[in-house]
PDB file of C-alpha atoms in Angstrom:
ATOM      1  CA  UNK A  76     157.554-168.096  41.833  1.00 49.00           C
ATOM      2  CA  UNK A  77     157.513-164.262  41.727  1.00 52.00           C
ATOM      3  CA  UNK A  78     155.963-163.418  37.923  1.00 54.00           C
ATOM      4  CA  UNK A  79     157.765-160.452  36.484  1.00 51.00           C
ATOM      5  CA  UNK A  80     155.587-157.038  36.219  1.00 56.00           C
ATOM      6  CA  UNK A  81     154.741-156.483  32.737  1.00 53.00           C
ATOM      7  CA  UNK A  82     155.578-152.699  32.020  1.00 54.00           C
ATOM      8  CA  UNK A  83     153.499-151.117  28.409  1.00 53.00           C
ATOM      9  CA  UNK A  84     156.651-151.221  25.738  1.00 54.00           C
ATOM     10  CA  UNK A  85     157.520-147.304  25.204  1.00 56.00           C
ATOM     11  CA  UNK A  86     157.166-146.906  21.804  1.00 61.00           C
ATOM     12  CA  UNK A  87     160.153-144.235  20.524  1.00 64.00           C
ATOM     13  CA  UNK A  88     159.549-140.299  19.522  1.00 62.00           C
ATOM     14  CA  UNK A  89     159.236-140.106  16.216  1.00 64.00           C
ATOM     15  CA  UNK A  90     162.292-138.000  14.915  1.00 59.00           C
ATOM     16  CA  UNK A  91     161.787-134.725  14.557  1.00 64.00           C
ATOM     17  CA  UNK A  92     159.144-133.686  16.801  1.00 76.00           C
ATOM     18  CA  UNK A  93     158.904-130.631  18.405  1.00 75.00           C
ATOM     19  CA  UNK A  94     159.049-130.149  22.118  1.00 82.00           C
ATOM     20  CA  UNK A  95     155.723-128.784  23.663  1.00 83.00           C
ATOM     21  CA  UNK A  96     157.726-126.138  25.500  1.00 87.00           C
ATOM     22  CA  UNK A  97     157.833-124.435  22.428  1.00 88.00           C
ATOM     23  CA  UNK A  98     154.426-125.399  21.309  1.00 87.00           C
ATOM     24  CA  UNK A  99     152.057-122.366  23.124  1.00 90.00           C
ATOM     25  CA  UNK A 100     154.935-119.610  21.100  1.00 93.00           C
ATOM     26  CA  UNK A 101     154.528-121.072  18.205  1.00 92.00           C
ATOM     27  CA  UNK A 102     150.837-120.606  18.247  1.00 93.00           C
ATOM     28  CA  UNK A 103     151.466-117.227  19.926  1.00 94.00           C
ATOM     29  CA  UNK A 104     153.189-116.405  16.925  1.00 94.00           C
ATOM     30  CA  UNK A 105     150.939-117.476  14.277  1.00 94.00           C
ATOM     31  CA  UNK A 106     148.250-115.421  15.937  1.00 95.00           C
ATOM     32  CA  UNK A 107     150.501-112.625  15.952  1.00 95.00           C
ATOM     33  CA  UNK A 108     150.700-113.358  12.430  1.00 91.00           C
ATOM     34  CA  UNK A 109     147.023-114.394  11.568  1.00 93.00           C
ATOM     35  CA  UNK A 110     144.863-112.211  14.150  1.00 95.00           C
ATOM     36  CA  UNK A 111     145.412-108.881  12.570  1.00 93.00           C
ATOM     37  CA  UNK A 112     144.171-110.155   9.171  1.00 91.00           C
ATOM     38  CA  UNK A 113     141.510-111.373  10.500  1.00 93.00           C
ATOM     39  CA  UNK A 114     140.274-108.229  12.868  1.00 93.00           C
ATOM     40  CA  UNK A 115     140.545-106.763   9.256  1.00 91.00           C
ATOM     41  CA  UNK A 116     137.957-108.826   7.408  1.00 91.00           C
ATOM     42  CA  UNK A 117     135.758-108.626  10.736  1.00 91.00           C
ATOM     43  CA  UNK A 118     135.942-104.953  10.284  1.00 88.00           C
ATOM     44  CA  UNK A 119     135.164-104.710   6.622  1.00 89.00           C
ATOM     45  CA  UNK A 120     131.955-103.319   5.581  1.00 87.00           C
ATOM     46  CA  UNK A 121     131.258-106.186   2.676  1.00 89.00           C
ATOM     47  CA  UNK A 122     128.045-104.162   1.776  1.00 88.00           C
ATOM     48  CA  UNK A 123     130.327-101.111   0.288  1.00 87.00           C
ATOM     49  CA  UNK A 124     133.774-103.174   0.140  1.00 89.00           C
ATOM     50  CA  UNK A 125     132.691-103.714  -4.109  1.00 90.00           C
ATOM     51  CA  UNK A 126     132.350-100.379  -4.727  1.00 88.00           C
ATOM     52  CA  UNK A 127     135.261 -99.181  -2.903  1.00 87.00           C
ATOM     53  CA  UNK A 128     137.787-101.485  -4.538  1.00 88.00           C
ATOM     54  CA  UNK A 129     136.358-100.874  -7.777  1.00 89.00           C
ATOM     55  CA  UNK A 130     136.125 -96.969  -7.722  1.00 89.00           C
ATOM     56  CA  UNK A 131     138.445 -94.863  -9.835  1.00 90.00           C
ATOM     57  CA  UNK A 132     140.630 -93.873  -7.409  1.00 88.00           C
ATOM     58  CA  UNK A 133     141.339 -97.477  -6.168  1.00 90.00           C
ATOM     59  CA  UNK A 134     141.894 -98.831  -9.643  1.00 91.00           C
ATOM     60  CA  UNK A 135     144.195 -96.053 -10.435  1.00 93.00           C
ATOM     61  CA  UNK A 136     146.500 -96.855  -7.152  1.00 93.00           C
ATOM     62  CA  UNK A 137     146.384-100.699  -8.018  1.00 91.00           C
ATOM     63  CA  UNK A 138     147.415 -99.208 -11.511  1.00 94.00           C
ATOM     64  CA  UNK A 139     150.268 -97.207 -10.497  1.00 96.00           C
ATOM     65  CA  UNK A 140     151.795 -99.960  -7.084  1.00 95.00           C
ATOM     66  CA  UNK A 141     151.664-102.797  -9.732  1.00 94.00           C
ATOM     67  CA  UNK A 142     153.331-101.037 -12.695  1.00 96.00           C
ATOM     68  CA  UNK A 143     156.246 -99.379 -10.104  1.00 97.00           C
ATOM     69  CA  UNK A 144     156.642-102.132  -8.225  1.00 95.00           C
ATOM     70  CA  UNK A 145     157.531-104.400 -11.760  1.00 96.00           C
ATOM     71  CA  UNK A 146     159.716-101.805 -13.003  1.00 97.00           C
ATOM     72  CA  UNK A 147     161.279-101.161  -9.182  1.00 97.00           C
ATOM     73  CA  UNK A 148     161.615-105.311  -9.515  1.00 96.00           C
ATOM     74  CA  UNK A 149     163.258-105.473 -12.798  1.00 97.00           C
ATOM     75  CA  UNK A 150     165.671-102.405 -11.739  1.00 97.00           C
ATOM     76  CA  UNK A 151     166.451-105.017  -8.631  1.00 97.00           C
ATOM     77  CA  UNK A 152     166.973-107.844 -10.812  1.00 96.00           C
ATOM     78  CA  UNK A 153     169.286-105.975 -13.338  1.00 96.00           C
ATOM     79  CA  UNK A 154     171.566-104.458 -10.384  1.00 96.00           C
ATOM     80  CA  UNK A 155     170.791-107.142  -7.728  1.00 95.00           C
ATOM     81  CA  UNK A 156     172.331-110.136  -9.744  1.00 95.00           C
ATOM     82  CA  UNK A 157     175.026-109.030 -10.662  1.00 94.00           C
ATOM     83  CA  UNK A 158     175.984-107.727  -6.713  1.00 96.00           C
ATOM     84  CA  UNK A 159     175.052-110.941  -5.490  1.00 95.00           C
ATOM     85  CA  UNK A 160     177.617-113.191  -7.336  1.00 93.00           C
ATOM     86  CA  UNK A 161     180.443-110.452  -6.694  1.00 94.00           C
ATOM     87  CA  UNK A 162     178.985-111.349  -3.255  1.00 95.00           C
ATOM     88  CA  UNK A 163     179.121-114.640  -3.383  1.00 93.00           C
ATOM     89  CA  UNK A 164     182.540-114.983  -4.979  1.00 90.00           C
ATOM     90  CA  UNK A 165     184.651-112.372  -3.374  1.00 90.00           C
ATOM     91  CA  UNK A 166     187.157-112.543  -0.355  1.00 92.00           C
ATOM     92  CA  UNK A 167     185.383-113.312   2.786  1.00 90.00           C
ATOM     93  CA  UNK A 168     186.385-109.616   4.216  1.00 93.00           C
ATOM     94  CA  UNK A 169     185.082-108.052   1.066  1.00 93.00           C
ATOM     95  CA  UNK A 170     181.999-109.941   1.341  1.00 93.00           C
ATOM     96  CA  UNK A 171     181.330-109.228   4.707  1.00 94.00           C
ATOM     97  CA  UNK A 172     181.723-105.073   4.026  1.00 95.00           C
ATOM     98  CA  UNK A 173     179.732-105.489   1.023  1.00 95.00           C
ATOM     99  CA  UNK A 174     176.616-107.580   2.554  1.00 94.00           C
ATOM    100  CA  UNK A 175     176.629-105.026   5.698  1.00 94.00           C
ATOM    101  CA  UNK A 176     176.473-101.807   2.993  1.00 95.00           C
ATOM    102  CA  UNK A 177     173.436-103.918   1.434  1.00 95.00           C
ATOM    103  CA  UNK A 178     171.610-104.965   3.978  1.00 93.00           C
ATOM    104  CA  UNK A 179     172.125-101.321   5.935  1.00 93.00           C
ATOM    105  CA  UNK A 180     168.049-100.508   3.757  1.00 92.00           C
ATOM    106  CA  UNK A 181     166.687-103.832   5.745  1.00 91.00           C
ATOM    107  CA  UNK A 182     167.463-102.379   9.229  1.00 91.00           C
ATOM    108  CA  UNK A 183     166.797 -98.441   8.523  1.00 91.00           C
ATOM    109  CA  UNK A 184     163.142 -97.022   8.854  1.00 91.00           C
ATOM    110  CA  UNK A 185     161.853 -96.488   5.114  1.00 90.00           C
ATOM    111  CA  UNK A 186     161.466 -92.434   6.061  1.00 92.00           C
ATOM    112  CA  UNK A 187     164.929 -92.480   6.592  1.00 95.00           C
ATOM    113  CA  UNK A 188     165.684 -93.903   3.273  1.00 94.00           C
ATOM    114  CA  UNK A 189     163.133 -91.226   2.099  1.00 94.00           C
ATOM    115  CA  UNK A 190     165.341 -88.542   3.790  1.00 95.00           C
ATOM    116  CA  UNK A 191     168.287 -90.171   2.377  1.00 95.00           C
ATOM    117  CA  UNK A 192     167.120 -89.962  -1.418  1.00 96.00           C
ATOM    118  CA  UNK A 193     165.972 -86.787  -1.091  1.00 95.00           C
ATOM    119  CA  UNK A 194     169.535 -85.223  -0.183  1.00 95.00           C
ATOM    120  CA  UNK A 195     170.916 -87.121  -2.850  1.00 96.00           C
ATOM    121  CA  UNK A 196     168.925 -86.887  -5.821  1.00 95.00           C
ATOM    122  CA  UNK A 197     166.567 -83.398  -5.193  1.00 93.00           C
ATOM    123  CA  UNK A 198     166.891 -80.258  -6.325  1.00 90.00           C
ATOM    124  CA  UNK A 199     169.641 -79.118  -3.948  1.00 91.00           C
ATOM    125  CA  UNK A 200     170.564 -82.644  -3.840  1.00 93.00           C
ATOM    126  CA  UNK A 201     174.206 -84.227  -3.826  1.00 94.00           C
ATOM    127  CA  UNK A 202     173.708 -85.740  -7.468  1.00 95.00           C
ATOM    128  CA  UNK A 203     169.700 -84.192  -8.298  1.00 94.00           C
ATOM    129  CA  UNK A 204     171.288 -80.387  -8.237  1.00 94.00           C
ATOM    130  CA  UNK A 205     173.809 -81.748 -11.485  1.00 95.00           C
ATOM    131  CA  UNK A 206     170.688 -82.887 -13.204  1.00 94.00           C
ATOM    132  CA  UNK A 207     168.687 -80.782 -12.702  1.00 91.00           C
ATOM    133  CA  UNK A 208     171.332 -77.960 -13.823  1.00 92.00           C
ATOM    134  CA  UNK A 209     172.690 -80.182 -16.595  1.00 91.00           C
ATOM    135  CA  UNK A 210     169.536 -81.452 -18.012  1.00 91.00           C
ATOM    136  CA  UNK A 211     166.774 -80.190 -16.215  1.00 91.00           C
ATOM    137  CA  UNK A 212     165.591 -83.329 -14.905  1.00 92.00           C
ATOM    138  CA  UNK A 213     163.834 -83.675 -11.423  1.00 93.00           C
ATOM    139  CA  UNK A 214     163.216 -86.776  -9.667  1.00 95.00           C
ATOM    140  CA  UNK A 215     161.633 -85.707  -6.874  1.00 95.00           C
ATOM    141  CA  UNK A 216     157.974 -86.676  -6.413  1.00 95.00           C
ATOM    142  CA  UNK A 217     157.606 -88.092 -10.152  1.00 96.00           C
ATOM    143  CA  UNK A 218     156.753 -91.665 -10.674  1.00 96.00           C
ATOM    144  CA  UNK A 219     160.276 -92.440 -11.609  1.00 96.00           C
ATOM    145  CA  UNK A 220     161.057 -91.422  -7.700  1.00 97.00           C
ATOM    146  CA  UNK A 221     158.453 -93.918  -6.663  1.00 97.00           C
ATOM    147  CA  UNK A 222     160.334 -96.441  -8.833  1.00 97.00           C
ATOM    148  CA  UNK A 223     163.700 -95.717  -6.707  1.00 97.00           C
ATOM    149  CA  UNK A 224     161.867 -95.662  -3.503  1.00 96.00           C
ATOM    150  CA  UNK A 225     160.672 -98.613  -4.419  1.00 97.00           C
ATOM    151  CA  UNK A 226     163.784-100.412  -5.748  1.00 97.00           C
ATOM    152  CA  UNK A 227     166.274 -98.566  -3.089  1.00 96.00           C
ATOM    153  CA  UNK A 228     164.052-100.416   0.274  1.00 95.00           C
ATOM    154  CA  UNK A 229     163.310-104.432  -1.659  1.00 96.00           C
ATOM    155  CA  UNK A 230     166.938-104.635  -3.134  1.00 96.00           C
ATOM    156  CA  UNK A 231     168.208-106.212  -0.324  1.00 95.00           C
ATOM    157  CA  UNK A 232     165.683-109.008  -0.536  1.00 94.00           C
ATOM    158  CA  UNK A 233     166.763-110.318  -3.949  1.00 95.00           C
ATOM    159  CA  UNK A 234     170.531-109.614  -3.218  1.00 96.00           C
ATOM    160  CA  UNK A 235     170.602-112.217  -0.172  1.00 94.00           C
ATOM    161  CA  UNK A 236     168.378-114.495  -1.646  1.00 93.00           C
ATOM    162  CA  UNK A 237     170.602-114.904  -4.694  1.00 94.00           C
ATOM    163  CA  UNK A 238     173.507-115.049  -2.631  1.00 94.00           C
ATOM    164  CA  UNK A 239     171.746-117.795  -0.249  1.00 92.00           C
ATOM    165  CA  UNK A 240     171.737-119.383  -3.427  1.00 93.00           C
ATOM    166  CA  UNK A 241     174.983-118.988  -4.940  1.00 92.00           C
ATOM    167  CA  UNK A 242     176.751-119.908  -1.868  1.00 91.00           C
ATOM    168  CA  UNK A 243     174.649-123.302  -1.895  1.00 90.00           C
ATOM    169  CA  UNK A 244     175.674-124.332  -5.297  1.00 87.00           C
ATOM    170  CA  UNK A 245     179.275-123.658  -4.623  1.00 86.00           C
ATOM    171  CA  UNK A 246     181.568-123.225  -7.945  1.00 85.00           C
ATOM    172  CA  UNK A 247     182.346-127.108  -8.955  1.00 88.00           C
ATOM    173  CA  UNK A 248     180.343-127.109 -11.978  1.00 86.00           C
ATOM    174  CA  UNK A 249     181.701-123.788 -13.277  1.00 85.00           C
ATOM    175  CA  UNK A 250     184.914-124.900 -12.565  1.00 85.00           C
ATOM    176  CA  UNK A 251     184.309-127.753 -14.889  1.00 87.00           C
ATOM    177  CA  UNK A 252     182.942-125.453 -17.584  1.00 85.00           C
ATOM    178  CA  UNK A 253     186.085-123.507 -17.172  1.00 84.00           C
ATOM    179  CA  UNK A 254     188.318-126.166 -17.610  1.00 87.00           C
ATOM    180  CA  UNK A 255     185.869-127.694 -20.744  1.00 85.00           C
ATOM    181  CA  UNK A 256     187.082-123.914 -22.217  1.00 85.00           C
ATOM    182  CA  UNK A 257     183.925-121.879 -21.688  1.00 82.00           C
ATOM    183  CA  UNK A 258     183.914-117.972 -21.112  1.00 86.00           C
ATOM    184  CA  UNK A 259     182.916-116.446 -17.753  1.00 84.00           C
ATOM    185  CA  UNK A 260     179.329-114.882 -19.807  1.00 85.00           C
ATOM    186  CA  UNK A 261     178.577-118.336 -20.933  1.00 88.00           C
ATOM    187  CA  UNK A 262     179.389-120.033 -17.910  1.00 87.00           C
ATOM    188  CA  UNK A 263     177.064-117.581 -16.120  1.00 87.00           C
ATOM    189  CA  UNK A 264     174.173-118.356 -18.439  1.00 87.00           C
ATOM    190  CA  UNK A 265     174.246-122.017 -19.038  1.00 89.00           C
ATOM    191  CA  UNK A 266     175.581-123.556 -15.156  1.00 89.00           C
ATOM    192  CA  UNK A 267     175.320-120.360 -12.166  1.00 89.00           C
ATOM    193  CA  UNK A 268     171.677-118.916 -13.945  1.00 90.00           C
ATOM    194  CA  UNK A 269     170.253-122.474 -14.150  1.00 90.00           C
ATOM    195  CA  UNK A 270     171.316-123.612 -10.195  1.00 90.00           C
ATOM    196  CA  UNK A 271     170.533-120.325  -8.666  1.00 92.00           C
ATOM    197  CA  UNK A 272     166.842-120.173 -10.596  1.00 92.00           C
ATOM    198  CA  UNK A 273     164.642-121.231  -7.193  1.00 89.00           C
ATOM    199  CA  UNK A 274     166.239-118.896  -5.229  1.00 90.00           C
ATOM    200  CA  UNK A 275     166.398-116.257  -7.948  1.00 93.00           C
ATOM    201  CA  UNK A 276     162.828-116.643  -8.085  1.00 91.00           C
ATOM    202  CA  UNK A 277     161.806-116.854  -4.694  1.00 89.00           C
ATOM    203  CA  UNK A 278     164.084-113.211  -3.575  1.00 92.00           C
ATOM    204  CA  UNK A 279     162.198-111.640  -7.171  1.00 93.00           C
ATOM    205  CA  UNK A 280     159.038-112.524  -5.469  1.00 91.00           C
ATOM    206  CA  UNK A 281     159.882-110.847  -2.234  1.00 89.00           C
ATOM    207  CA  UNK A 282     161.532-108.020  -3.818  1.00 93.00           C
ATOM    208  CA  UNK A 283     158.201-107.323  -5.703  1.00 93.00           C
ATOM    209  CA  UNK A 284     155.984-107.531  -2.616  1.00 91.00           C
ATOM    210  CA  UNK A 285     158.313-105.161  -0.546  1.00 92.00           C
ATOM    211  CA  UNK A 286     157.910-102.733  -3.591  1.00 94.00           C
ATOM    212  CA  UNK A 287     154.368-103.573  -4.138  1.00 93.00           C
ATOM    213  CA  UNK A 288     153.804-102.300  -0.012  1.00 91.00           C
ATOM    214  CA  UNK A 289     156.470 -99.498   0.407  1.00 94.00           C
ATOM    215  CA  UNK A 290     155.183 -96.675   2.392  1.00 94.00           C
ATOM    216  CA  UNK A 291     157.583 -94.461   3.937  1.00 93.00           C
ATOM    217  CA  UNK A 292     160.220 -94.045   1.174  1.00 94.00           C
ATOM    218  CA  UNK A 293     157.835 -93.149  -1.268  1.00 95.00           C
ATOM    219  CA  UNK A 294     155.730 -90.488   1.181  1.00 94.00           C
ATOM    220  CA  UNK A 295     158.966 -88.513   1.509  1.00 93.00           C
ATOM    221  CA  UNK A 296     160.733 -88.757  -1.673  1.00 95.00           C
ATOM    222  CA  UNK A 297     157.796 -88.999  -4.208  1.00 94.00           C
ATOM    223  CA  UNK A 298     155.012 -87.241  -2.275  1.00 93.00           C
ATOM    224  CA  UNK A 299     151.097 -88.135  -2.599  1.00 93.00           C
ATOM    225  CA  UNK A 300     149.860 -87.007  -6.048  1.00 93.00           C
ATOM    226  CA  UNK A 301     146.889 -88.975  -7.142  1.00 92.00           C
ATOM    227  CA  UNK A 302     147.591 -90.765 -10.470  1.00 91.00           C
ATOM    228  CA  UNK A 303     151.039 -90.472 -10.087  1.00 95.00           C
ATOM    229  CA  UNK A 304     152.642 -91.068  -6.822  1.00 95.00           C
ATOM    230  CA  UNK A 305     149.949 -92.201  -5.090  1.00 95.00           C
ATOM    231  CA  UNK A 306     150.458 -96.156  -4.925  1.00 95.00           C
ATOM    232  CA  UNK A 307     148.003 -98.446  -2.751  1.00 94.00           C
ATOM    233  CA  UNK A 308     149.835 -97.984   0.568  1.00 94.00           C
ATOM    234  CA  UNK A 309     149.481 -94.165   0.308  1.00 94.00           C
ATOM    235  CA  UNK A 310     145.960 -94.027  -1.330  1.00 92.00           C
ATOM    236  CA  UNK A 311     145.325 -96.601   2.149  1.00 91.00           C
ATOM    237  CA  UNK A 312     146.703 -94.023   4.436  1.00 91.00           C
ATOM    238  CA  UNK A 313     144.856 -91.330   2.628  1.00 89.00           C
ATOM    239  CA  UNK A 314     141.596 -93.184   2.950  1.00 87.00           C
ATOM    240  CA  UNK A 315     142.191 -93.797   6.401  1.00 85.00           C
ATOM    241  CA  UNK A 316     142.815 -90.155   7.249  1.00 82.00           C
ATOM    242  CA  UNK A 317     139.483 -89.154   6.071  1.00 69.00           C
ATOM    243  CA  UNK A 318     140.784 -87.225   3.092  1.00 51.00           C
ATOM    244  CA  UNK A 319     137.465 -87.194   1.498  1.00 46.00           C
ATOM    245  CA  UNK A 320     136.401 -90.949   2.026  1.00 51.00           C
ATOM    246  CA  UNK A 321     135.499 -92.848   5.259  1.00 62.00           C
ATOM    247  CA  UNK A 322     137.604 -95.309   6.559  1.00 76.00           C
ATOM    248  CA  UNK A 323     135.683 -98.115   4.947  1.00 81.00           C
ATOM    249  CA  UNK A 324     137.672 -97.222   2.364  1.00 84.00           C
ATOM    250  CA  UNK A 325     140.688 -97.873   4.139  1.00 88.00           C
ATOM    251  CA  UNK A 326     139.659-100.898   4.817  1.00 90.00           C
ATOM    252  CA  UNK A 327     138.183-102.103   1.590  1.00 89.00           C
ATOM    253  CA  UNK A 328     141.723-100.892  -0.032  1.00 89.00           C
ATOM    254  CA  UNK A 329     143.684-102.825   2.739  1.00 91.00           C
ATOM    255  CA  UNK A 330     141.785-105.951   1.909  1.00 91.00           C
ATOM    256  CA  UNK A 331     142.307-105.094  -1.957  1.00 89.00           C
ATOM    257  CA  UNK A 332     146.451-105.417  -1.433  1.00 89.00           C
ATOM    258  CA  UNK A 333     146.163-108.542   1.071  1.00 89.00           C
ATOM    259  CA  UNK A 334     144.135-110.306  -1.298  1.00 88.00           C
ATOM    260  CA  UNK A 335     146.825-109.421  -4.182  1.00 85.00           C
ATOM    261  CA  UNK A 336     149.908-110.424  -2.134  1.00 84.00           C
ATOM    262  CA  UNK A 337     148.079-113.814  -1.370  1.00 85.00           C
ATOM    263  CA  UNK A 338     147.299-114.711  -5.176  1.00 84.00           C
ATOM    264  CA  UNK A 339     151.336-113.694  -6.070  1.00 80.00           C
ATOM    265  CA  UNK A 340     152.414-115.929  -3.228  1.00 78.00           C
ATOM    266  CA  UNK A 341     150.002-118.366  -4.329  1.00 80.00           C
ATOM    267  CA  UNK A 342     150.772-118.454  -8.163  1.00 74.00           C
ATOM    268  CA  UNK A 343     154.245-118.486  -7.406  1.00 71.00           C
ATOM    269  CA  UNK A 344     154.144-121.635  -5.131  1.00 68.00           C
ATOM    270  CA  UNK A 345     152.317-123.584  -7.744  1.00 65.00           C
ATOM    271  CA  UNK A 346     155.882-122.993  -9.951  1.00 61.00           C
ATOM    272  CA  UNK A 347     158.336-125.778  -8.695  1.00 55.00           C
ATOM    273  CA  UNK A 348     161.308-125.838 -11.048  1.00 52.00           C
ATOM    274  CA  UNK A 349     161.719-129.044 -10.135  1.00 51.00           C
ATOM    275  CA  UNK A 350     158.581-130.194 -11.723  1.00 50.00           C
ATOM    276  CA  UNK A 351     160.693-129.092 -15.010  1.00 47.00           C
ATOM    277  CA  UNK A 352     163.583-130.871 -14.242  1.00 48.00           C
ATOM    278  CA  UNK A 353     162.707-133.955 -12.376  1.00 45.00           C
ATOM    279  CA  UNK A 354     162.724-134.524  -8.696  1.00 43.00           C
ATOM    280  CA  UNK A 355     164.730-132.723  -5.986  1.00 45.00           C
ATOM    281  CA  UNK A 356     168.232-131.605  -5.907  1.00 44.00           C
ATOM    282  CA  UNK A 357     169.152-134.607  -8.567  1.00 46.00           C
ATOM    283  CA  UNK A 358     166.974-133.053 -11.230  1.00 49.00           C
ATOM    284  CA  UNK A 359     168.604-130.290 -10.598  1.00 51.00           C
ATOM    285  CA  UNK A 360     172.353-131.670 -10.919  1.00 50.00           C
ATOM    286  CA  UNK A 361     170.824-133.104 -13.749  1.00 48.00           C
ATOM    287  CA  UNK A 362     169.889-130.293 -15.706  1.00 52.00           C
ATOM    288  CA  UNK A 363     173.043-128.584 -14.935  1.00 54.00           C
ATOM    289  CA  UNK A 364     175.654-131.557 -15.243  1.00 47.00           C
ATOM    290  CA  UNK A 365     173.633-131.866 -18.926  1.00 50.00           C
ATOM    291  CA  UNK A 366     174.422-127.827 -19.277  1.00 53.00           C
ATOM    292  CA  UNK A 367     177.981-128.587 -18.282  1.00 53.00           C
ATOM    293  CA  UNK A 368     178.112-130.950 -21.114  1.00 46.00           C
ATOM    294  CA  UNK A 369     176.288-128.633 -23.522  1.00 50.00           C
ATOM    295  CA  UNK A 370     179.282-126.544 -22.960  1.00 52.00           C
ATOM    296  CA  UNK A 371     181.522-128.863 -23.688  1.00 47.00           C
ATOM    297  CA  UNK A 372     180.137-129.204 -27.301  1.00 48.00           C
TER     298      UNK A 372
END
């Protein structure tokens, strides 16, 4: 009698696993990611970091990058809104020409878009020599030109997000409100507002931390002037250039924005709006399908 060889029962991959081809690029990428920070708090002189975040001149650039970036945000969110939905609910070939012409500041280098503001809104500029004849106002290297610098190179961050967003919730439920009698403003407020809100939130949080580290659009169109062009990034690359301060400086700055960037991110994660309005996607039909009704009345 010939016994049968017993073989070890294979037990299945668990679903979803990922392949360990693409294991070693991952972690490639995280370092590419991760190692740079870290080579940064390696180099950091912690005996003089205090005293270089806290000096006048570091305070006053924190200042200034935190103040333009949350007017350069709420300049997004008043213009960006609004182009997302006509995004989101226009004819596909209108769509398409539109998201191109927004997403043209995502693939330029910020100088250009320096360049670009400069022509239009300076002195000699296609719009800036009307204003400045007209009312004597110049942009150029002001605050108010950091604020456009700003708000000209993040825009496109909040516009796709929103439209991610809109595009996900689709238009049933303010076609129901529509048919229930409700006007397009209220519609807006009570149904498209309330469904787009994580990804409205999660492009306003990206839109401030591109403004909160724009560089090269503010160097060229707002300039360098200490207490009032001179956000973080510059006063970093001012530091670093030995303008008066070692490089330490640079560093302790640098640190000083990664360790503000990380407490946004952070503080922003702990907001779920689900935690407001229940669990996953079906709170969120919820809340809406009870706004739908609330039109209704």
């Amino acid at each position: 009698m010939t016994r049968s060889r017993s073989h070890p029962r294979s037990h299945p991959r668990p679903a979803g696993t990922v392949p360990r081809l693409l294991a070693l690029p991952a972690a490639l990428g995280i370092a590419l990611l991760v190692l740079p920070l870290v080579a940064l708090f390696v180099r950091a002189d912690w005996a003089t970091v205090p005293a270089a975040i806290t000096s006048p001149e570091a305070r006053q650039a924190l200042g200034l990058s935190l103040r333009t970036g949350l007017a350069a945000t709420a300049v997004c969110l008043v213009l960006g809104v609004p182009l997302a939905l006509v995004i989101a609910r226009a004819r596909p070939r209108v769509a398409a020409v539109v998201r191109a012409l927004v997403t043209v500041p995502l693939v330029l280098p910020p100088m250009v878009g320096g360049v670009a503001l400069l022509y239009l809104l300076g002195r000699t500029g296609l719009v800036g020599r009307y204003l400045d004849l007209a009312f004597g106002v110049r942009i150029p290297f002001t605050t108010t030109a950091v604020v456009l610098a700003q708000a000209f190179v993040a825009l496109p961050f909040l516009v796709i997000a929103v439209e991610g967003a809109l595009r996900t919730a689709g238009t049933r439920y303010e076609t129901v409100a529509a048919t229930l009698g409700a006007s397009r403003g209220l519609t807006f407020r009570r149904i498209t507002l309330p469904l787009v809100l994580p990804g409205l939130v999660a492009g306003t949080v990206l839109c401030f931390a591109r403004a909160l580290g724009e560089f090269g659009a503010t160097a060229l169109f707002a300039g360098n002037a200490p207490g009032v062009t001179r956000t973080m990034p510059l006063a970093i690359y001012t530091a670093f250039n030995g303008a008066g301060v070692s490089q330490d400086s640079a560093v302790a700055l640098s640190l000083l924005l990664v360790v503000v960037a990380v407490v946004i991110l952070v503080l922003v994660r702990g907001w779920r709006p689900d935690r407001e309005r229940g669990s996953g996607s079906g709170g969120t039909a919820g809340g809406t399908a009870g706004g739908t009704a609330g039109v209704a009345a």
